[in-house]
PDB file of C-alpha atoms in Angstrom:
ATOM      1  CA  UNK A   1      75.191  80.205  73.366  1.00 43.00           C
ATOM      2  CA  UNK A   2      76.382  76.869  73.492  1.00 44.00           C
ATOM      3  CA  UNK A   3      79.710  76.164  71.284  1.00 51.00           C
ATOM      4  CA  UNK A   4      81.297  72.513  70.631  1.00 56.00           C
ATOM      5  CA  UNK A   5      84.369  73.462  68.558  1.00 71.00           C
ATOM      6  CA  UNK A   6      86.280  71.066  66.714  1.00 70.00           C
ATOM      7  CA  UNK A   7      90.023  70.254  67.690  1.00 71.00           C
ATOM      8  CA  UNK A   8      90.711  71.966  63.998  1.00 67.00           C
ATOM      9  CA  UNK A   9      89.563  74.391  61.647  1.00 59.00           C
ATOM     10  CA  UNK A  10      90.221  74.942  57.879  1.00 62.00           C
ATOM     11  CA  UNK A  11      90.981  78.162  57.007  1.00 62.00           C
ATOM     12  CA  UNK A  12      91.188  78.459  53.285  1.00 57.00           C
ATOM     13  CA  UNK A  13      94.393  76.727  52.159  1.00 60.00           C
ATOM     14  CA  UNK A  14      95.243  75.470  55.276  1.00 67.00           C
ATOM     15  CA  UNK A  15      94.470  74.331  58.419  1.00 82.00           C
ATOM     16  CA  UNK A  16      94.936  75.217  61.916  1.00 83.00           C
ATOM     17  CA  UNK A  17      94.917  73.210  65.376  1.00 87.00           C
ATOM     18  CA  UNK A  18      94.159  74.133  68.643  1.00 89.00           C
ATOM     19  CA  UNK A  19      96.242  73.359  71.483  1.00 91.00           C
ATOM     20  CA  UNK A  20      96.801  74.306  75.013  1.00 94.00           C
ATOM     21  CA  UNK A  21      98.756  77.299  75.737  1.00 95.00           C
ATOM     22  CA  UNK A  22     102.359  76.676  77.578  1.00 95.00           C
ATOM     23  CA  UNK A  23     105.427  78.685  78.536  1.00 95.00           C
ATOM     24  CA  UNK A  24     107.074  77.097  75.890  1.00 95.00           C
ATOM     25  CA  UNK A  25     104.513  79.515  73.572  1.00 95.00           C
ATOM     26  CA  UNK A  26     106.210  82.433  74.936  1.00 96.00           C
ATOM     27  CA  UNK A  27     108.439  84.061  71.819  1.00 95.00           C
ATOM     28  CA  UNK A  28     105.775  82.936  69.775  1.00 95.00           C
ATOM     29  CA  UNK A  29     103.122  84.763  71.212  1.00 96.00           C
ATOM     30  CA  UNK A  30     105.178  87.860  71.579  1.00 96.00           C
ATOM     31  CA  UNK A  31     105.266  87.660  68.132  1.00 94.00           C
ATOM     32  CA  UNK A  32     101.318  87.346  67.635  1.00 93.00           C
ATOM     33  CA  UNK A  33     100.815  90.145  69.965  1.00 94.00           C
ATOM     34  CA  UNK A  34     103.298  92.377  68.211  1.00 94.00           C
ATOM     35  CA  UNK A  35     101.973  91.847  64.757  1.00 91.00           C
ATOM     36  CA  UNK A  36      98.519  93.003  65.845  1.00 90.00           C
ATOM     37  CA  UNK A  37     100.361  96.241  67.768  1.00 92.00           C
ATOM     38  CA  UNK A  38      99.931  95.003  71.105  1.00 94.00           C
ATOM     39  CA  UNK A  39     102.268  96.503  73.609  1.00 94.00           C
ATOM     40  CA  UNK A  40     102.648  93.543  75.497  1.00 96.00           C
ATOM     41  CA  UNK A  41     106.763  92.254  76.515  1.00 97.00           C
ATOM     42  CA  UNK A  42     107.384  88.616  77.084  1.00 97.00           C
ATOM     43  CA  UNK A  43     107.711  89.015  81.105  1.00 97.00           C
ATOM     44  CA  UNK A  44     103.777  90.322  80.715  1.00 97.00           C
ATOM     45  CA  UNK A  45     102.909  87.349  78.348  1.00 97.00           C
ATOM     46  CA  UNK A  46     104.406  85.098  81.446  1.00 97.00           C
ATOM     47  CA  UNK A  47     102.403  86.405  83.867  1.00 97.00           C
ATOM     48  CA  UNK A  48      99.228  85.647  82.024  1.00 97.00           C
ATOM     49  CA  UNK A  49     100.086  82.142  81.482  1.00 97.00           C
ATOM     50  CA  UNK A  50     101.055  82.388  85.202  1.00 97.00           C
ATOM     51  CA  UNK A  51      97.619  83.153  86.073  1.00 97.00           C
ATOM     52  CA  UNK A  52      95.553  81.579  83.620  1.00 97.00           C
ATOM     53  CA  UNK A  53      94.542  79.088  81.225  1.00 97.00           C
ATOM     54  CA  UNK A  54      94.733  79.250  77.068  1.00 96.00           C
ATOM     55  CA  UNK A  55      94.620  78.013  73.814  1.00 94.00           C
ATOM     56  CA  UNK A  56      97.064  78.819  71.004  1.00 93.00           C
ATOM     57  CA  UNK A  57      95.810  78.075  67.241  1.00 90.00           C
ATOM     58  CA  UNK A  58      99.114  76.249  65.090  1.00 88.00           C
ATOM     59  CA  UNK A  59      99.262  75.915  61.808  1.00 83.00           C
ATOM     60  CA  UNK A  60     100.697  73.370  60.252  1.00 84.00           C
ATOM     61  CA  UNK A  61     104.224  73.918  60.339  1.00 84.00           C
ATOM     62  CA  UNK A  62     103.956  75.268  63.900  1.00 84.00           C
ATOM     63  CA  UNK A  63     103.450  78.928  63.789  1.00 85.00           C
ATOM     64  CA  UNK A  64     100.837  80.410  66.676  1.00 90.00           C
ATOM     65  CA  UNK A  65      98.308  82.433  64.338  1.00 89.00           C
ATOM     66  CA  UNK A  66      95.860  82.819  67.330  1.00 92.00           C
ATOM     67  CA  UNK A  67      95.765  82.735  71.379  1.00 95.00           C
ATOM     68  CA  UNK A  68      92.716  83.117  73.567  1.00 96.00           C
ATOM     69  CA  UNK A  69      92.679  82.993  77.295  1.00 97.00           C
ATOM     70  CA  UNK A  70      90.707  83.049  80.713  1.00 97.00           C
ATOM     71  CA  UNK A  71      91.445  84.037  84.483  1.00 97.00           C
ATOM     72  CA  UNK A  72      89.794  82.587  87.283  1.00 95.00           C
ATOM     73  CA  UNK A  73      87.680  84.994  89.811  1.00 96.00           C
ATOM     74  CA  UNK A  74      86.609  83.011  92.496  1.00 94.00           C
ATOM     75  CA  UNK A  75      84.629  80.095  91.433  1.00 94.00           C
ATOM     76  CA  UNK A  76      81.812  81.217  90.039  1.00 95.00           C
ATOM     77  CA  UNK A  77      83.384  84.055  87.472  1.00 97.00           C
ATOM     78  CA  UNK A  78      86.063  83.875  84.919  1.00 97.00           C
ATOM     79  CA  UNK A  79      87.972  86.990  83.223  1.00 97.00           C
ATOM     80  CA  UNK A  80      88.394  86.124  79.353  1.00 97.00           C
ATOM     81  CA  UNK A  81      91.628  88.073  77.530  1.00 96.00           C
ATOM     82  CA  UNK A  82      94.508  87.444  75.219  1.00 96.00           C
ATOM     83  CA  UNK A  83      92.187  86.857  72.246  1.00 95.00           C
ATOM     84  CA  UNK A  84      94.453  87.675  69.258  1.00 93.00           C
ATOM     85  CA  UNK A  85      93.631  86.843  65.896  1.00 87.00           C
ATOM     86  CA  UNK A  86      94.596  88.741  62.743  1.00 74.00           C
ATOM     87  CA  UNK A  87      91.892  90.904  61.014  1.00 69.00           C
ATOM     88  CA  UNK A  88      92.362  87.799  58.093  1.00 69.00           C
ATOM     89  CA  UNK A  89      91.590  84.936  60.110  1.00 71.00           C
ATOM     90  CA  UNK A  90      89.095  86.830  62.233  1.00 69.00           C
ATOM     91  CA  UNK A  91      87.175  87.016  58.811  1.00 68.00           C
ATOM     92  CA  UNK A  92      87.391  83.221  58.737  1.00 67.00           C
ATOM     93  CA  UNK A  93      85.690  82.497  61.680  1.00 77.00           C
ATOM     94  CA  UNK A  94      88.985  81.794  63.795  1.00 81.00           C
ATOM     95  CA  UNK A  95      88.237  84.012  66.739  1.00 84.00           C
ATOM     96  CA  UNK A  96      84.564  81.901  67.165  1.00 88.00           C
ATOM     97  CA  UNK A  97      86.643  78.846  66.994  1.00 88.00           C
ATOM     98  CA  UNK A  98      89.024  80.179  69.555  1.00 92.00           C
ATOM     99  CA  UNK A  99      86.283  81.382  71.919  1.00 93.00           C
ATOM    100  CA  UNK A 100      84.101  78.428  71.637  1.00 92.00           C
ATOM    101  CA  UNK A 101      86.913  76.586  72.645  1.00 92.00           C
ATOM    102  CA  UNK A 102      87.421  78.946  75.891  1.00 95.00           C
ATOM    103  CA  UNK A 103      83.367  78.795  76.603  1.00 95.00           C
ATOM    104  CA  UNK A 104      83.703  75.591  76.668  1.00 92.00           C
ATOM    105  CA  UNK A 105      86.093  75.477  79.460  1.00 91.00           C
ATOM    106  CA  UNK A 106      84.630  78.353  81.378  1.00 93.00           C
ATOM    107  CA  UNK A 107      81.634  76.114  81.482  1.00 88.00           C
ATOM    108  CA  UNK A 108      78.838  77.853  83.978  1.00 92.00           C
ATOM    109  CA  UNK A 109      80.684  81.020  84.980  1.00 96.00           C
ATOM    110  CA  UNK A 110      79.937  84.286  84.545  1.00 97.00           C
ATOM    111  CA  UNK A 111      82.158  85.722  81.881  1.00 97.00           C
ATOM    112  CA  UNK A 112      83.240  89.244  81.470  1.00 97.00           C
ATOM    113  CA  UNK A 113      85.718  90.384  78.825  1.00 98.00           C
ATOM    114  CA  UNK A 114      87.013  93.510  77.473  1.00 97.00           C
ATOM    115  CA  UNK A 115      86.337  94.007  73.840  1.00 96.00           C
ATOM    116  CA  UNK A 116      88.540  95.953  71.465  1.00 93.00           C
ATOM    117  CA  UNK A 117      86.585  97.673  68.441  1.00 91.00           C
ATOM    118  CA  UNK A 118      87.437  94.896  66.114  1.00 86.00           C
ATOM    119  CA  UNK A 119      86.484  92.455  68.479  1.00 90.00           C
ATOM    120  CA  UNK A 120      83.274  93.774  69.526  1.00 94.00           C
ATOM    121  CA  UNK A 121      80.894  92.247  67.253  1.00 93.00           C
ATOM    122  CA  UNK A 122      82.391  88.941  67.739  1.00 92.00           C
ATOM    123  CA  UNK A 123      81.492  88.835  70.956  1.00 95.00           C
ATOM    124  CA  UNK A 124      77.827  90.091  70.218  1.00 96.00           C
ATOM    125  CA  UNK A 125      77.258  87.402  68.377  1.00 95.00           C
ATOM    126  CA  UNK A 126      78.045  84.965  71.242  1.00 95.00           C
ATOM    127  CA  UNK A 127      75.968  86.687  73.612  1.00 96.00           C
ATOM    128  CA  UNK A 128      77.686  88.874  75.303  1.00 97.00           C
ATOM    129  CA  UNK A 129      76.185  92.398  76.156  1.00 97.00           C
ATOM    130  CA  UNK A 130      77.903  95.824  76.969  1.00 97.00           C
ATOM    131  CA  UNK A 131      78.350  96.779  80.505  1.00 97.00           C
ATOM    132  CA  UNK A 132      80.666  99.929  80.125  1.00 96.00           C
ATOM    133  CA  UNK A 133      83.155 101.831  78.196  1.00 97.00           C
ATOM    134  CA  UNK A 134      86.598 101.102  79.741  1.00 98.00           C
ATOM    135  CA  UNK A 135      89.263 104.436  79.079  1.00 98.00           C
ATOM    136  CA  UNK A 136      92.803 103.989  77.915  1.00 98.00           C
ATOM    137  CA  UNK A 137      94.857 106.550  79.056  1.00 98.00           C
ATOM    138  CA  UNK A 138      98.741 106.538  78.784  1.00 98.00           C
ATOM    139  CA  UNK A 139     101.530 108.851  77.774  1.00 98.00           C
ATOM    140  CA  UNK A 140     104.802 110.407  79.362  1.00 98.00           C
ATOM    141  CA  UNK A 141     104.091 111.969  82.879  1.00 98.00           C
ATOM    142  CA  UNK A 142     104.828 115.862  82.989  1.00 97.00           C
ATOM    143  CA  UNK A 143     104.499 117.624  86.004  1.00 95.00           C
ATOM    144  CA  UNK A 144     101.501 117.030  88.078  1.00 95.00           C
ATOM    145  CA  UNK A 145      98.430 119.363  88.974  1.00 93.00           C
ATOM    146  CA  UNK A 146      97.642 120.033  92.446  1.00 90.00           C
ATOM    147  CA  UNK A 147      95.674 117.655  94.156  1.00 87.00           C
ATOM    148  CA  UNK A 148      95.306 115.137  96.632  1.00 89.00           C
ATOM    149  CA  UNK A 149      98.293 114.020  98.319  1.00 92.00           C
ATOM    150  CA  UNK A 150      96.998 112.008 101.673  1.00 96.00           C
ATOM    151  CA  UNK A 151      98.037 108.278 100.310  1.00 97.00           C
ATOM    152  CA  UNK A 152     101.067 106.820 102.443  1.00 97.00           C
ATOM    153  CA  UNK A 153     103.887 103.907 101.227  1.00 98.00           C
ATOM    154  CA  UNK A 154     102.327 100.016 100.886  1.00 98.00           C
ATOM    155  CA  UNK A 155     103.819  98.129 103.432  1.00 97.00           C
ATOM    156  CA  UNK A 156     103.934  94.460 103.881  1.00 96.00           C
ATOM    157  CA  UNK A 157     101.208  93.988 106.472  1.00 97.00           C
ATOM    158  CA  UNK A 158      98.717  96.130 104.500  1.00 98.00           C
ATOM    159  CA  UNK A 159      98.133  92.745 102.180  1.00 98.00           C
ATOM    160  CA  UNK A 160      95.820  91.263 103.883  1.00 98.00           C
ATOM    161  CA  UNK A 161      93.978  94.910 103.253  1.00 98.00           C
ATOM    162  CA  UNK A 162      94.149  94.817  99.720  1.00 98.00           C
ATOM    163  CA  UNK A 163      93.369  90.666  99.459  1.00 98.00           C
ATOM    164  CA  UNK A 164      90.259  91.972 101.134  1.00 98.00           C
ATOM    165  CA  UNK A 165      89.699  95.120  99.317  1.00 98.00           C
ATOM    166  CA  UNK A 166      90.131  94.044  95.713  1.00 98.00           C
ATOM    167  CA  UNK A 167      87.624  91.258  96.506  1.00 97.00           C
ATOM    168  CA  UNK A 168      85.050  93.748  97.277  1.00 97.00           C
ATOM    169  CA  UNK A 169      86.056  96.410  94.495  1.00 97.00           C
ATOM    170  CA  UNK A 170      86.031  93.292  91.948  1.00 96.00           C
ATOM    171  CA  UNK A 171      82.951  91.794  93.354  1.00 96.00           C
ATOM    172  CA  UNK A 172      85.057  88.189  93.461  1.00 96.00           C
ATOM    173  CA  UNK A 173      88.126  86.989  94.849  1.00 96.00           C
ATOM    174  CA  UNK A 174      91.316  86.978  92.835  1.00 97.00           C
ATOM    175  CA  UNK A 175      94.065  85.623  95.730  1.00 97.00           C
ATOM    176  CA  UNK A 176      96.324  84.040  93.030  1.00 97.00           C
ATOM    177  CA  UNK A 177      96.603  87.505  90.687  1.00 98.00           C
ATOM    178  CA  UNK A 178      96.731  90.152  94.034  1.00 98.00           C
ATOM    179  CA  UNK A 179     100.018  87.976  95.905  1.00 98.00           C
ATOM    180  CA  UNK A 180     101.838  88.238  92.704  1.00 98.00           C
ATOM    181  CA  UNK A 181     101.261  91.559  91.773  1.00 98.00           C
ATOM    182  CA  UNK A 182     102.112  92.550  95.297  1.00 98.00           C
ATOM    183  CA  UNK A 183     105.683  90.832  94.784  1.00 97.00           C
ATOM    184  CA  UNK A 184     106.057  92.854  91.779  1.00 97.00           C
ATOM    185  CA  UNK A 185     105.017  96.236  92.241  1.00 98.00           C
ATOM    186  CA  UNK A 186     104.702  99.209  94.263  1.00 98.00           C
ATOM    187  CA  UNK A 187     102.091  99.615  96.581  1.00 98.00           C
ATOM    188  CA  UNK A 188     100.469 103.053  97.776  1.00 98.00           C
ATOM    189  CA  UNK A 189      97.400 103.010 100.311  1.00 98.00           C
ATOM    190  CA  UNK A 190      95.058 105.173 102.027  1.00 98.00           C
ATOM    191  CA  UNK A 191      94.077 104.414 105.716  1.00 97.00           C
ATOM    192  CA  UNK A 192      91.264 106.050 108.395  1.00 95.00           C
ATOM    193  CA  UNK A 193      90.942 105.426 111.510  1.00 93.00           C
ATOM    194  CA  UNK A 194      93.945 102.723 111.604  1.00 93.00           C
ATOM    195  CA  UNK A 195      92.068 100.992 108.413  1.00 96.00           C
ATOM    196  CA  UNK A 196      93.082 100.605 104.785  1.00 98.00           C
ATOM    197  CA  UNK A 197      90.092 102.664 102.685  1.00 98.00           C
ATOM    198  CA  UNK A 198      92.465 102.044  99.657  1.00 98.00           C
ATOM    199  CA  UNK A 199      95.563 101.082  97.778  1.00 98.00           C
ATOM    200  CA  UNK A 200      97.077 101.259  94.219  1.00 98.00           C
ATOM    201  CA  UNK A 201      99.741  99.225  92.790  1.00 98.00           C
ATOM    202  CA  UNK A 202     102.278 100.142  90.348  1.00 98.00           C
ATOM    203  CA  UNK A 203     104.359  97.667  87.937  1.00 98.00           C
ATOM    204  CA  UNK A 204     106.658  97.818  84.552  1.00 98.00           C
ATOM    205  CA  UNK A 205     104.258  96.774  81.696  1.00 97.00           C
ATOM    206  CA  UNK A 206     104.054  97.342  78.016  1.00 96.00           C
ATOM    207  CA  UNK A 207     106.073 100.641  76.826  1.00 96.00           C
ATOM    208  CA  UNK A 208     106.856 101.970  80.303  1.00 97.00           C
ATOM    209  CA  UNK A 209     104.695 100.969  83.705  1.00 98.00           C
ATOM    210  CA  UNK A 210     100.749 100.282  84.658  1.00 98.00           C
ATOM    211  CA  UNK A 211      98.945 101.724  87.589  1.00 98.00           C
ATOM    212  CA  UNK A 212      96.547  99.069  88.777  1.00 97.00           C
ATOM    213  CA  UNK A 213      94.496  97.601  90.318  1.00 98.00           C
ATOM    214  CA  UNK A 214      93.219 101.092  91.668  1.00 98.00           C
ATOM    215  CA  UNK A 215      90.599 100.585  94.400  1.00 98.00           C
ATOM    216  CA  UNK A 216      89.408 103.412  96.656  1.00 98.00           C
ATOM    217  CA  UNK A 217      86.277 104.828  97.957  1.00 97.00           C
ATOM    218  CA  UNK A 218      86.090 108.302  95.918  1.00 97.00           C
ATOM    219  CA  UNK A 219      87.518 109.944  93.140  1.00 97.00           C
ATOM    220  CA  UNK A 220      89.731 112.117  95.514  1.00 97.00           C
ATOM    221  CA  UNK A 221      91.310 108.903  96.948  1.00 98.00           C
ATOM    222  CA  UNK A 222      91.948 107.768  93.661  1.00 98.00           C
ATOM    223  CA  UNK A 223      93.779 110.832  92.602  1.00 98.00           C
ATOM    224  CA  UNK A 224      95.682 110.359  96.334  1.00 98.00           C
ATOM    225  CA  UNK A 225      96.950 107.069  95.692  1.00 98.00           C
ATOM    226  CA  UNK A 226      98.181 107.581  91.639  1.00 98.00           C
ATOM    227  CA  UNK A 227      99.643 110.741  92.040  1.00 98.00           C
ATOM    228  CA  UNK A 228     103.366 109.433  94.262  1.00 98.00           C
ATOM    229  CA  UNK A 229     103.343 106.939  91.428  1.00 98.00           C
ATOM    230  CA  UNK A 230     102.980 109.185  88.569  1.00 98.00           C
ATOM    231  CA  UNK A 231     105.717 111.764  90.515  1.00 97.00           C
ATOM    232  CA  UNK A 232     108.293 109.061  90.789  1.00 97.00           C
ATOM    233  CA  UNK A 233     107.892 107.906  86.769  1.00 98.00           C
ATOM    234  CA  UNK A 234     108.183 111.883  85.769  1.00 97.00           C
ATOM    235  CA  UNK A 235     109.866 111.882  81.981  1.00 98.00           C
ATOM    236  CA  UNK A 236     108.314 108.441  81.668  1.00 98.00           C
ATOM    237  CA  UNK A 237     105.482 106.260  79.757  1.00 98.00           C
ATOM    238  CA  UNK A 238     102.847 105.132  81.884  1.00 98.00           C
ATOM    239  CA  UNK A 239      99.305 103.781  81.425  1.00 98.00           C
ATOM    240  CA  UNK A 240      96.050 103.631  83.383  1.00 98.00           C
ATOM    241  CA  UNK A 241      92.660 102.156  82.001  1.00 98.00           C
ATOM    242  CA  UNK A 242      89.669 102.662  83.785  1.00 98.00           C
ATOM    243  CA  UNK A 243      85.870 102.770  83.560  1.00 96.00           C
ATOM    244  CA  UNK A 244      85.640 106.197  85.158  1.00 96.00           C
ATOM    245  CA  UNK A 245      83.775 108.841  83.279  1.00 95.00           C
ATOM    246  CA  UNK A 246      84.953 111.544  82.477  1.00 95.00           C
ATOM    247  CA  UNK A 247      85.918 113.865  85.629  1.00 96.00           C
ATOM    248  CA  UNK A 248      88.286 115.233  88.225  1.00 97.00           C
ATOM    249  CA  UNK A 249      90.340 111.598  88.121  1.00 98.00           C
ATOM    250  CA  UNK A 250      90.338 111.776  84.250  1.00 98.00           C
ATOM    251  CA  UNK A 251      91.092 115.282  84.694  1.00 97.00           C
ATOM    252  CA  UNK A 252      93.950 114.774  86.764  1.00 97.00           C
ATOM    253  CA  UNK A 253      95.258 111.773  84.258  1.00 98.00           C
ATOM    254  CA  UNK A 254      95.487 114.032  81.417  1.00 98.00           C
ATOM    255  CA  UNK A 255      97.285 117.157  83.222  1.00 98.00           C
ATOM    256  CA  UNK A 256     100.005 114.765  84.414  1.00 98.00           C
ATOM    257  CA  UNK A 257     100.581 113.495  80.655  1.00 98.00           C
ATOM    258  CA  UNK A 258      98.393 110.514  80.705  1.00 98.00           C
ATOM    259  CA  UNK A 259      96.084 111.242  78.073  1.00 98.00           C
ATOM    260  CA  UNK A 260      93.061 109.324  76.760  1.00 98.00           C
ATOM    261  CA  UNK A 261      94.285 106.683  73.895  1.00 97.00           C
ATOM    262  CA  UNK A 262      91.129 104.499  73.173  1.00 96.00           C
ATOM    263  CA  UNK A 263      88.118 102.971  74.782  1.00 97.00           C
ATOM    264  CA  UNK A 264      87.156  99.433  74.789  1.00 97.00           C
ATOM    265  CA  UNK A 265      84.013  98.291  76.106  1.00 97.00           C
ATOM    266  CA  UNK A 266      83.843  95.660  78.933  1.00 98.00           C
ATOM    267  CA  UNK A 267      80.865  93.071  78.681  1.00 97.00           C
ATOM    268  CA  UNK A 268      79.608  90.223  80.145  1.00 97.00           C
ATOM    269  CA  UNK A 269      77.912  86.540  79.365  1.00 97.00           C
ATOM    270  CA  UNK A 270      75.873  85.013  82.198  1.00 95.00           C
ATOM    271  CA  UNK A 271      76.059  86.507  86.066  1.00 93.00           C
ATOM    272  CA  UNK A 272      78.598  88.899  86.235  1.00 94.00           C
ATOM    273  CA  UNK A 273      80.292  90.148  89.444  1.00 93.00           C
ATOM    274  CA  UNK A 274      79.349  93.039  91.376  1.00 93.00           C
ATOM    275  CA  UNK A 275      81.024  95.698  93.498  1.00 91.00           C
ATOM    276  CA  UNK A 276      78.816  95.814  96.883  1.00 90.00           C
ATOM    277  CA  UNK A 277      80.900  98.892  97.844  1.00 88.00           C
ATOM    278  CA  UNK A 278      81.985 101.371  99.343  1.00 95.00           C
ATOM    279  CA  UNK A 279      85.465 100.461  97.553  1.00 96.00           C
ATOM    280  CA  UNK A 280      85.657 100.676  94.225  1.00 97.00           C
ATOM    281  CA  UNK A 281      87.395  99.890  91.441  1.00 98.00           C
ATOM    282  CA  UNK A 282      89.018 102.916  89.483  1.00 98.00           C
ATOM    283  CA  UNK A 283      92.303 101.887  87.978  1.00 98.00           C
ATOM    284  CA  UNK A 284      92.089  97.807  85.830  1.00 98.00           C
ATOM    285  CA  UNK A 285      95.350  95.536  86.600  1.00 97.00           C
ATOM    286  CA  UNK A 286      94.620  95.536  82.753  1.00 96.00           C
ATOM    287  CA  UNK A 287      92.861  94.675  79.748  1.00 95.00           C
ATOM    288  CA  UNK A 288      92.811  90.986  80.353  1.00 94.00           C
ATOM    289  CA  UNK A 289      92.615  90.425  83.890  1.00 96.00           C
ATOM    290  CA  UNK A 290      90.048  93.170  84.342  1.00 92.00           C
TER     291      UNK A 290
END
């Protein structure tokens, strides 16, 4: 579906503008994000303006009432998040205007997106189908279950490891997004026969901390490489989503604490990237950057 959006819409009384997104947004869309329960802090806000490219819809006197953004993977595939509109202006057609607006920059890449419930038929009607359910799990870590327990410390020289490994668990390259999650988080990894098989990274996010990106080759590895970062964060909050059914690493998230919060459903517009294997992707970085 091909959208050409006008640089304004009129939304009842009033009207609203699109412009593009810049750090100087920041408090403002903290403030979006909060109002539609989001648990997103300003520090996570500047990462994705970091990493990507948006649009912010103004009203007249200057309030952001809507955001919409998308992350490059590779160059032929393009991760669309940060679409926030309230349930009011949804009704008015503002998220359609927001997304034709990101279509239109995406141009011929493949698009993938994770929808929320409200947001699902939106994106239905622009021609985007379901690929799979994608599990919200979060809570306060308890003690853990036995399990697993063969993963080993990140260290510096495994990035060129997980540059590579992401890449094939994502099914595109995302250079930018890996190096700065790398200088922000804490790194676990599993290695055979002097290789990295696979690696998880832990960062503050939200209410507490994130594990992801979680990339191994079997649910046993996955388990392996979550479990040091769940014992360290014992007492508190932390969130995984993934598009594992349900099973032991499910299992294993909801012993330790973690239990399942909602489901969105990732789709996709166009070509979408796939995972040749045998690594995997088990744990998003989150919603947005997939």
């Amino acid at each position: 579906m091909t959208l050409q959006p006008t640089p304004t819409k009129q939304l009842e009384s009033y009207e609203v503008f699109a412009t593009p997104m810049t750090a100087a947004d920041l408090p403002k869309l903290h403030e979006l994000s909060i109002g539609v329960g989001w648990p997103h802090r300003p520090e996570d806000w500047a990462l994705a303006i970091e990493l990507g490219e948006g649009i912010v819809a103004r009203d007249e006197i200057g309030r952001v009432v809507g955001s919409a953004m998308w992350f490059p993977l590779g160059d032929a595939f393009a991760a669309i998040g940060m679409v926030i509109t309230s349930p009011r202006l949804q009704e008015l057609g503002a998220g359609s205007w927001l997304m034709g607006h990101i279509l239109g920059r995406v141009a011929e890449r493949g698009k993938v997106l994770n929808a929320t419930r409200a947001a699902y038929r939106l994106y239905i009607s622009l021609g985007f189908m379901p690929l799979s359910p994608v599990h919200q799990h979060n809570g306060v870590v308890g003690a853990l279950p036995a399990g697993p327990r063969h993963a080993r410390v990140m260290h510096p020289q495994d990035a060129a490891a997980i540059h590579a490994l992401d890449s094939v668990a994502m099914g595109a390259p995302r250079p930018a997004l890996i190096d700065r999650l790398l200088q922000m988080s804490t790194g676990t990894v599993v290695e055979r026969g002097g290789a990295v098989t696979g690696f998880a990274l832990c960062r503050k996010f939200g209410r507490g901390h994130v594990v992801g990106p979680v990339v191994a080759e079997s649910e046993e590895d996955a388990i392996a490489l979550i479990a040091p970062h769940a014992e360290a964060l014992e007492g508190q909050f932390l969130r995984m989503d993934t598009r594992q059914p349900e099973g032991p690493l499910r299992d294993f998230l909801v012993a330790s604490g973690i239990r399942h919060y909602d489901t969105v459903t990732r789709m996709g517009l166009g070509a979408v990237p796939q995972a040749p294997g045998p690594a995997l992707t088990f744990g998003l970085v989150n919603q947005a950057f997939g």
